[in-house]
Amino acid sequence: MEPHPESTPPASGRIDGWREFQDRFRATLAMASTSPGECLWVDADFAHWPLGERAVTDLLQQWMRQHGGASVTVLAGQYDALQRAHPRWLSWRQTWSHRVSCWLASDEIVADLRPMFIWRDGQGDRAGIRMIDSVTAVGQWTTDPAVLSLWRADFDAYLQRSSEGMPCTTLGL
């Protein structure tokens, strides 16, 4: 999945299975890491994401170091599974907490959250992946700006009904 030049029509395709979702996530993240931009991630629990892989956190680390404008916004229904499954990502996030914001979805929208990743740069929404059915692991990837705009509107609506979540540090008494 590569960003399309203006003369090439946007591409879209089907995702069948969590392995393909993970492969598309890695590929989209690799594209995003080449320029300053923003990654938007949504999931109820991030259990199927490859966030704990060394290659993923190394890529995120490189992206943040090379591009001062890079940022990640994470929206979850709960963070317990992410904290248990992805300690390497948590450590990376602590280092970059000033550029990684985590949000907690309100209880009323948690059931609606499906895994979604949108990459935006200075030219707008560039690529995305979204699971349509988390049970059967069927989804879609796209570089179509019209589709990505709709996904972005969904993300913005979710974020408006969310609050900041998963503090980077725990303050003790």
Short mmCIF file of C-alpha atoms in Angstrom, two decimals:
data_model
loop_
_atom_site.label_atom_id
_atom_site.label_comp_id
_atom_site.label_asym_id
_atom_site.label_seq_id
_atom_site.Cartn_x
_atom_site.Cartn_y
_atom_site.Cartn_z
CA MET A 1 0.00 0.00 0.00
CA GLU A 2 1.79 3.08 -1.21
CA PRO A 3 0.56 6.67 -1.23
CA HIS A 4 -0.69 7.52 -4.67
CA PRO A 5 0.60 10.30 -6.91
CA GLU A 6 -2.07 12.69 -8.16
CA SER A 7 -2.30 10.90 -11.54
CA THR A 8 -2.81 7.45 -10.04
CA PRO A 9 -6.27 6.53 -8.77
CA PRO A 10 -6.49 5.72 -5.07
CA ALA A 11 -6.17 2.10 -4.09
CA SER A 12 -8.30 0.04 -1.74
CA GLY A 13 -8.47 -3.59 -0.78
CA ARG A 14 -9.80 -6.16 1.61
CA ILE A 15 -8.07 -7.39 4.76
CA ASP A 16 -8.68 -11.03 5.66
CA GLY A 17 -7.37 -11.98 9.07
CA TRP A 18 -5.35 -10.48 11.87
CA ARG A 19 -2.02 -11.40 10.27
CA GLU A 20 -2.90 -9.33 7.21
CA PHE A 21 -4.07 -6.49 9.47
CA GLN A 22 -0.70 -6.59 11.25
CA ASP A 23 1.20 -6.65 7.93
CA ARG A 24 -0.80 -3.65 6.68
CA PHE A 25 -0.18 -1.85 9.96
CA ARG A 26 3.59 -2.36 9.62
CA ALA A 27 3.57 -1.26 5.97
CA THR A 28 1.51 1.87 6.66
CA LEU A 29 3.68 2.74 9.65
CA ALA A 30 6.80 2.34 7.49
CA MET A 31 5.33 4.80 4.96
CA ALA A 32 4.37 7.21 7.72
CA SER A 33 7.87 7.14 9.18
CA THR A 34 9.31 8.77 6.07
CA SER A 35 7.86 12.21 6.83
CA PRO A 36 6.47 14.30 9.66
CA GLY A 37 2.85 13.51 10.19
CA GLU A 38 0.24 12.11 12.48
CA CYS A 39 -0.91 8.57 13.15
CA LEU A 40 -4.38 7.99 14.57
CA TRP A 41 -5.01 4.61 16.19
CA VAL A 42 -8.32 3.28 17.48
CA ASP A 43 -9.22 -0.03 19.11
CA ALA A 44 -11.19 -1.31 22.06
CA ASP A 45 -8.07 -2.97 23.52
CA PHE A 46 -5.19 -3.17 20.95
CA ALA A 47 -4.82 -6.90 21.63
CA HIS A 48 -4.16 -7.77 17.96
CA TRP A 49 -1.76 -4.94 17.14
CA PRO A 50 1.99 -5.67 16.81
CA LEU A 51 2.92 -2.75 19.08
CA GLY A 52 5.20 -4.85 21.25
CA GLU A 53 7.46 -5.92 18.39
CA ARG A 54 10.98 -4.54 18.50
CA ALA A 55 10.83 -3.65 14.79
CA VAL A 56 7.67 -1.57 15.37
CA THR A 57 9.04 0.34 18.36
CA ASP A 58 12.38 0.84 16.57
CA LEU A 59 10.52 2.32 13.60
CA LEU A 60 8.47 4.57 15.87
CA GLN A 61 11.64 5.67 17.66
CA GLN A 62 13.38 6.51 14.38
CA TRP A 63 10.32 8.39 13.12
CA MET A 64 10.07 10.54 16.26
CA ARG A 65 13.80 11.33 16.24
CA GLN A 66 13.91 12.30 12.57
CA HIS A 67 10.69 14.27 12.35
CA GLY A 68 9.87 16.89 14.95
CA GLY A 69 6.27 17.10 13.78
CA ALA A 70 5.51 13.40 14.16
CA SER A 71 2.74 12.49 16.60
CA VAL A 72 0.47 9.61 17.55
CA THR A 73 -3.05 9.81 18.96
CA VAL A 74 -4.34 6.60 20.54
CA LEU A 75 -8.00 6.01 21.41
CA ALA A 76 -8.92 2.88 23.37
CA GLY A 77 -11.89 1.46 25.19
CA GLN A 78 -9.53 0.33 27.94
CA TYR A 79 -5.76 0.14 28.30
CA ASP A 80 -5.35 -2.97 30.48
CA ALA A 81 -4.70 -5.37 27.58
CA LEU A 82 -2.33 -2.94 25.88
CA GLN A 83 -0.33 -2.50 29.08
CA ARG A 84 -0.06 -6.28 29.58
CA ALA A 85 0.65 -7.24 25.97
CA HIS A 86 2.94 -4.42 24.83
CA PRO A 87 5.46 -3.39 27.54
CA ARG A 88 8.03 -2.39 24.91
CA TRP A 89 5.55 0.07 23.39
CA LEU A 90 4.73 1.43 26.87
CA SER A 91 8.40 2.15 27.47
CA TRP A 92 8.67 3.90 24.08
CA ARG A 93 5.51 5.89 24.81
CA GLN A 94 6.91 7.09 28.13
CA THR A 95 9.90 8.59 26.31
CA TRP A 96 7.69 10.33 23.76
CA SER A 97 4.67 11.17 25.94
CA HIS A 98 4.81 14.80 24.80
CA ARG A 99 3.99 13.61 21.25
CA VAL A 100 1.83 10.57 22.00
CA SER A 101 -1.60 11.31 23.40
CA CYS A 102 -3.80 8.56 24.77
CA TRP A 103 -7.56 8.88 25.06
CA LEU A 104 -10.14 6.71 26.79
CA ALA A 105 -13.46 6.23 25.00
CA SER A 106 -16.64 6.80 26.97
CA ASP A 107 -18.53 3.65 27.95
CA GLU A 108 -21.32 4.49 25.49
CA ILE A 109 -19.04 4.20 22.43
CA VAL A 110 -16.65 1.39 23.42
CA ALA A 111 -18.80 -1.25 21.68
CA ASP A 112 -18.53 0.76 18.43
CA LEU A 113 -14.73 0.91 18.41
CA ARG A 114 -13.10 -1.16 15.66
CA PRO A 115 -9.38 -1.28 14.95
CA MET A 116 -8.46 1.67 12.73
CA PHE A 117 -5.22 3.38 11.72
CA ILE A 118 -5.10 6.61 9.71
CA TRP A 119 -1.86 8.21 8.59
CA ARG A 120 -1.93 11.94 7.83
CA ASP A 121 0.85 14.19 6.66
CA GLY A 122 1.06 17.79 5.45
CA GLN A 123 -0.93 16.86 2.36
CA GLY A 124 -3.86 15.33 4.27
CA ASP A 125 -5.05 11.80 4.94
CA ARG A 126 -2.71 9.45 3.07
CA ALA A 127 -3.48 5.84 4.01
CA GLY A 128 -5.52 3.82 6.43
CA ILE A 129 -6.66 0.44 7.60
CA ARG A 130 -9.90 -0.37 9.35
CA MET A 131 -11.38 -3.60 10.56
CA ILE A 132 -15.06 -3.96 9.73
CA ASP A 133 -15.63 -7.05 11.87
CA SER A 134 -13.30 -7.81 14.75
CA VAL A 135 -14.73 -11.30 15.25
CA THR A 136 -14.07 -12.55 11.72
CA ALA A 137 -11.07 -10.23 11.28
CA VAL A 138 -12.31 -8.71 8.03
CA GLY A 139 -11.33 -5.18 7.14
CA GLN A 140 -10.27 -2.71 4.49
CA TRP A 141 -7.16 -0.75 3.57
CA THR A 142 -7.26 2.36 1.43
CA THR A 143 -5.45 5.39 0.10
CA ASP A 144 -8.70 6.96 -1.14
CA PRO A 145 -8.97 10.48 0.34
CA ALA A 146 -12.79 10.36 0.29
CA VAL A 147 -12.88 7.14 2.34
CA LEU A 148 -10.16 8.37 4.68
CA SER A 149 -12.10 11.58 5.23
CA LEU A 150 -15.10 9.56 6.40
CA TRP A 151 -12.89 7.50 8.70
CA ARG A 152 -11.34 10.67 10.05
CA ALA A 153 -14.82 12.06 10.79
CA ASP A 154 -15.58 8.89 12.76
CA PHE A 155 -12.31 9.28 14.66
CA ASP A 156 -13.07 12.92 15.47
CA ALA A 157 -16.57 12.01 16.68
CA TYR A 158 -15.15 9.29 18.94
CA LEU A 159 -12.52 11.65 20.31
CA GLN A 160 -15.14 14.26 21.21
CA ARG A 161 -16.81 11.65 23.41
CA SER A 162 -13.58 10.58 25.11
CA SER A 163 -11.28 11.81 27.83
CA GLU A 164 -7.54 11.73 28.32
CA GLY A 165 -6.43 8.31 29.44
CA MET A 166 -3.45 6.17 30.42
CA PRO A 167 -1.20 8.67 32.15
CA CYS A 168 2.45 8.17 31.40
CA THR A 169 3.50 8.21 35.04
CA THR A 170 1.80 7.23 38.24
CA LEU A 171 2.18 9.73 41.03
CA GLY A 172 2.41 8.25 44.48
CA LEU A 173 1.86 9.85 47.85
#
